[in-house]
Amino acid sequence: MSDQMYGTVLLKAKQITDFIAVNDSPVSLKELSDNLEITKPTILKILRTLEYCGFVNRNLDTGKYSLGTVYLRYGQKVAENFDIKELTRPYLEKLCDETNETINLGIVEKNKVVLLNKIESSRSVKLVSTIGGTMEMYSSAMGKAFLAYYTPEKLTNYLQKNVLKSLTKNTITDPIKLQENLKIIKKNGFSIDDIENQIDIFCVGFILRKNAKSYGAFSISAPQYRVDEEVLQRFIKYGREAQQNILEILG
């Protein structure tokens, strides 16, 4: 593959920065040499160039390398231009066709799920949510998909700042029960809103999370009377396929 590309040194530089990026602490020249199929002299030459450009930093005391702050600037620019709505649209439209139900896409802002997109089928039912509107995290499928991946500290902070009010008779309002539910969600890889956010509406949610970053979440929403065990398993199957396809193009 690399022989067909121009500038193999760039590919080697990518291998080096990728290795540094996946490690929790700065790495030494020896660690890079031991783990990459690149000679130590070549690694050193590339590191010196990367350091000159600001892509890596070398600790003068330990001699170990970490990523440079230039990536913060690049990352901010990517975030400004990143449009999860447009990126996911073809996959969520396909999911809508496969399930013949409403598909929602959301992100988190200020402890609420903000609805970015809603794709409706010919037999969609009217949902309370509207594009640009918000819904509670603890009661919605998308919200619980996000909460399931919160650190213990972040989840505790969320629970301290948000009262779990009952929206339907099925809404989980006990923080301990919610935490138990979130553990199940993380284990299963999908969330369920069993008529917890809106009366008579059942939802299955999937998070779009890669490299410890949550980009968004989507859900399949349907009237409860149309969802039996067979239909639920079909939702999960097609939802997981859409999730995987989207994650593959997130890089």
CSV table of C-alpha atoms in Angstrom, one decimal, residues 61-220:
chain,number,residue,atom,x,y,z
A,61,ASP,CA,14.4,15.7,31.5
A,62,THR,CA,13.1,12.3,30.4
A,63,GLY,CA,13.7,12.5,26.7
A,64,LYS,CA,10.2,11.1,26.1
A,65,TYR,CA,7.8,12.4,23.5
A,66,SER,CA,4.2,13.5,23.6
A,67,LEU,CA,1.9,15.1,21.0
A,68,GLY,CA,2.3,18.8,20.4
A,69,THR,CA,-0.3,21.5,21.2
A,70,VAL,CA,-0.6,22.2,17.5
A,71,TYR,CA,-3.2,19.4,17.4
A,72,LEU,CA,-5.4,21.4,19.7
A,73,ARG,CA,-5.6,24.1,17.0
A,74,TYR,CA,-6.3,21.5,14.3
A,75,GLY,CA,-8.8,19.7,16.4
A,76,GLN,CA,-10.7,23.0,17.1
A,77,LYS,CA,-10.8,23.7,13.3
A,78,VAL,CA,-12.1,20.2,12.6
A,79,ALA,CA,-14.8,20.6,15.3
A,80,GLU,CA,-15.9,23.9,13.8
A,81,ASN,CA,-16.4,22.3,10.3
A,82,PHE,CA,-17.7,18.9,11.5
A,83,ASP,CA,-21.3,18.3,10.5
A,84,ILE,CA,-22.6,15.1,12.1
A,85,LYS,CA,-26.1,15.7,10.6
A,86,GLU,CA,-24.9,15.6,7.0
A,87,LEU,CA,-22.4,12.8,7.7
A,88,THR,CA,-25.1,10.5,9.1
A,89,ARG,CA,-27.9,11.5,6.8
A,90,PRO,CA,-27.6,8.7,4.2
A,91,TYR,CA,-27.2,6.0,6.9
A,92,LEU,CA,-30.2,7.2,8.9
A,93,GLU,CA,-32.3,7.5,5.8
A,94,LYS,CA,-31.5,3.9,5.0
A,95,LEU,CA,-32.4,2.9,8.6
A,96,CYS,CA,-35.7,4.7,8.2
A,97,ASP,CA,-36.4,2.7,5.1
A,98,GLU,CA,-35.4,-0.5,6.8
A,99,THR,CA,-37.5,0.0,9.9
A,100,ASN,CA,-40.3,2.1,8.5
A,101,GLU,CA,-40.2,4.2,11.7
A,102,THR,CA,-39.0,7.6,12.8
A,103,ILE,CA,-35.2,8.1,13.2
A,104,ASN,CA,-33.8,10.8,15.4
A,105,LEU,CA,-30.3,12.3,15.7
A,106,GLY,CA,-29.1,14.2,18.7
A,107,ILE,CA,-26.2,15.7,20.6
A,108,VAL,CA,-25.8,16.8,24.2
A,109,GLU,CA,-25.8,20.5,25.3
A,110,LYS,CA,-26.2,21.7,28.9
A,111,ASN,CA,-27.4,18.3,30.2
A,112,LYS,CA,-30.1,18.0,27.5
A,113,VAL,CA,-30.4,16.1,24.3
A,114,VAL,CA,-30.7,18.6,21.4
A,115,LEU,CA,-32.5,17.1,18.3
A,116,LEU,CA,-30.5,17.7,15.2
A,117,ASN,CA,-32.4,15.7,12.7
A,118,LYS,CA,-35.7,13.7,12.4
A,119,ILE,CA,-36.3,11.4,9.5
A,120,GLU,CA,-39.9,10.3,9.3
A,121,SER,CA,-41.4,7.3,7.4
A,122,SER,CA,-44.8,7.2,5.7
A,123,ARG,CA,-46.4,5.7,8.8
A,124,SER,CA,-44.5,7.8,11.4
A,125,VAL,CA,-46.4,8.9,14.5
A,126,LYS,CA,-46.3,12.4,15.9
A,127,LEU,CA,-43.6,12.9,18.4
A,128,VAL,CA,-43.4,15.7,21.0
A,129,SER,CA,-39.8,16.5,19.9
A,130,THR,CA,-39.0,19.0,17.1
A,131,ILE,CA,-35.7,19.7,15.4
A,132,GLY,CA,-33.8,22.1,17.6
A,133,GLY,CA,-35.8,21.2,20.6
A,134,THR,CA,-34.5,19.4,23.7
A,135,MET,CA,-35.4,16.3,25.7
A,136,GLU,CA,-34.2,15.0,29.0
A,137,MET,CA,-31.2,12.7,29.0
A,138,TYR,CA,-32.5,10.4,31.8
A,139,SER,CA,-35.7,9.5,30.1
A,140,SER,CA,-34.8,9.3,26.4
A,141,ALA,CA,-33.1,6.6,24.5
A,142,MET,CA,-30.5,8.9,23.0
A,143,GLY,CA,-29.9,10.6,26.4
A,144,LYS,CA,-29.4,7.3,28.2
A,145,ALA,CA,-27.0,6.1,25.5
A,146,PHE,CA,-24.8,9.2,26.3
A,147,LEU,CA,-25.2,8.8,30.1
A,148,ALA,CA,-24.1,5.1,29.9
A,149,TYR,CA,-20.6,6.3,28.9
A,150,TYR,CA,-20.2,9.1,31.5
A,151,THR,CA,-17.4,8.6,34.0
A,152,PRO,CA,-18.6,8.0,37.6
A,153,GLU,CA,-17.7,11.6,38.4
A,154,LYS,CA,-19.5,13.1,35.5
A,155,LEU,CA,-22.6,11.0,36.1
A,156,THR,CA,-22.6,12.0,39.8
A,157,ASN,CA,-22.4,15.6,38.7
A,158,TYR,CA,-25.3,15.2,36.3
A,159,LEU,CA,-27.5,13.5,38.9
A,160,GLN,CA,-26.7,16.3,41.4
A,161,LYS,CA,-27.7,19.0,39.0
A,162,ASN,CA,-30.8,17.4,37.4
A,163,VAL,CA,-34.0,16.3,39.2
A,164,LEU,CA,-35.4,13.1,37.7
A,165,LYS,CA,-39.0,14.1,37.2
A,166,SER,CA,-41.6,11.7,36.1
A,167,LEU,CA,-42.7,12.2,32.4
A,168,THR,CA,-44.7,9.0,32.2
A,169,LYS,CA,-45.5,6.3,34.6
A,170,ASN,CA,-42.5,4.4,33.3
A,171,THR,CA,-39.9,7.2,33.8
A,172,ILE,CA,-37.0,6.1,36.0
A,173,THR,CA,-36.8,8.7,38.8
A,174,ASP,CA,-34.7,6.8,41.2
A,175,PRO,CA,-30.9,7.6,40.7
A,176,ILE,CA,-29.8,4.2,41.8
A,177,LYS,CA,-32.2,2.4,39.4
A,178,LEU,CA,-31.1,4.7,36.6
A,179,GLN,CA,-27.4,3.9,37.2
A,180,GLU,CA,-28.3,0.2,37.2
A,181,ASN,CA,-30.1,0.7,33.9
A,182,LEU,CA,-27.1,2.6,32.4
A,183,LYS,CA,-24.8,-0.3,33.3
A,184,ILE,CA,-27.1,-2.7,31.3
A,185,ILE,CA,-27.1,-0.2,28.4
A,186,LYS,CA,-23.4,0.0,28.3
A,187,LYS,CA,-23.1,-3.8,28.4
A,188,ASN,CA,-25.7,-4.4,25.6
A,189,GLY,CA,-24.5,-1.6,23.4
A,190,PHE,CA,-27.9,0.0,22.9
A,191,SER,CA,-30.4,1.9,25.1
A,192,ILE,CA,-34.2,1.5,25.5
A,193,ASP,CA,-36.8,4.1,26.3
A,194,ASP,CA,-39.7,1.9,27.3
A,195,ILE,CA,-42.4,4.6,27.2
A,196,GLU,CA,-40.3,6.7,29.6
A,197,ASN,CA,-40.1,10.0,27.7
A,198,GLN,CA,-43.5,10.2,25.9
A,199,ILE,CA,-46.7,8.2,26.4
A,200,ASP,CA,-47.1,5.3,24.0
A,201,ILE,CA,-43.7,5.8,22.3
A,202,PHE,CA,-41.0,3.2,22.4
A,203,CYS,CA,-37.4,4.0,21.4
A,204,VAL,CA,-34.1,2.2,20.8
A,205,GLY,CA,-30.9,4.3,21.0
A,206,PHE,CA,-27.4,4.0,19.8
A,207,ILE,CA,-24.4,6.1,20.6
A,208,LEU,CA,-21.9,7.3,18.0
A,209,ARG,CA,-18.7,7.0,20.1
A,210,LYS,CA,-15.2,6.4,18.9
A,211,ASN,CA,-11.7,6.9,20.5
A,212,ALA,CA,-13.4,7.9,23.8
A,213,LYS,CA,-15.3,10.7,22.1
A,214,SER,CA,-19.1,10.8,21.8
A,215,TYR,CA,-20.1,12.5,18.5
A,216,GLY,CA,-23.9,12.1,18.8
A,217,ALA,CA,-26.6,9.4,19.2
A,218,PHE,CA,-29.5,8.3,17.2
A,219,SER,CA,-32.7,6.4,18.0
A,220,ILE,CA,-35.5,4.5,16.3
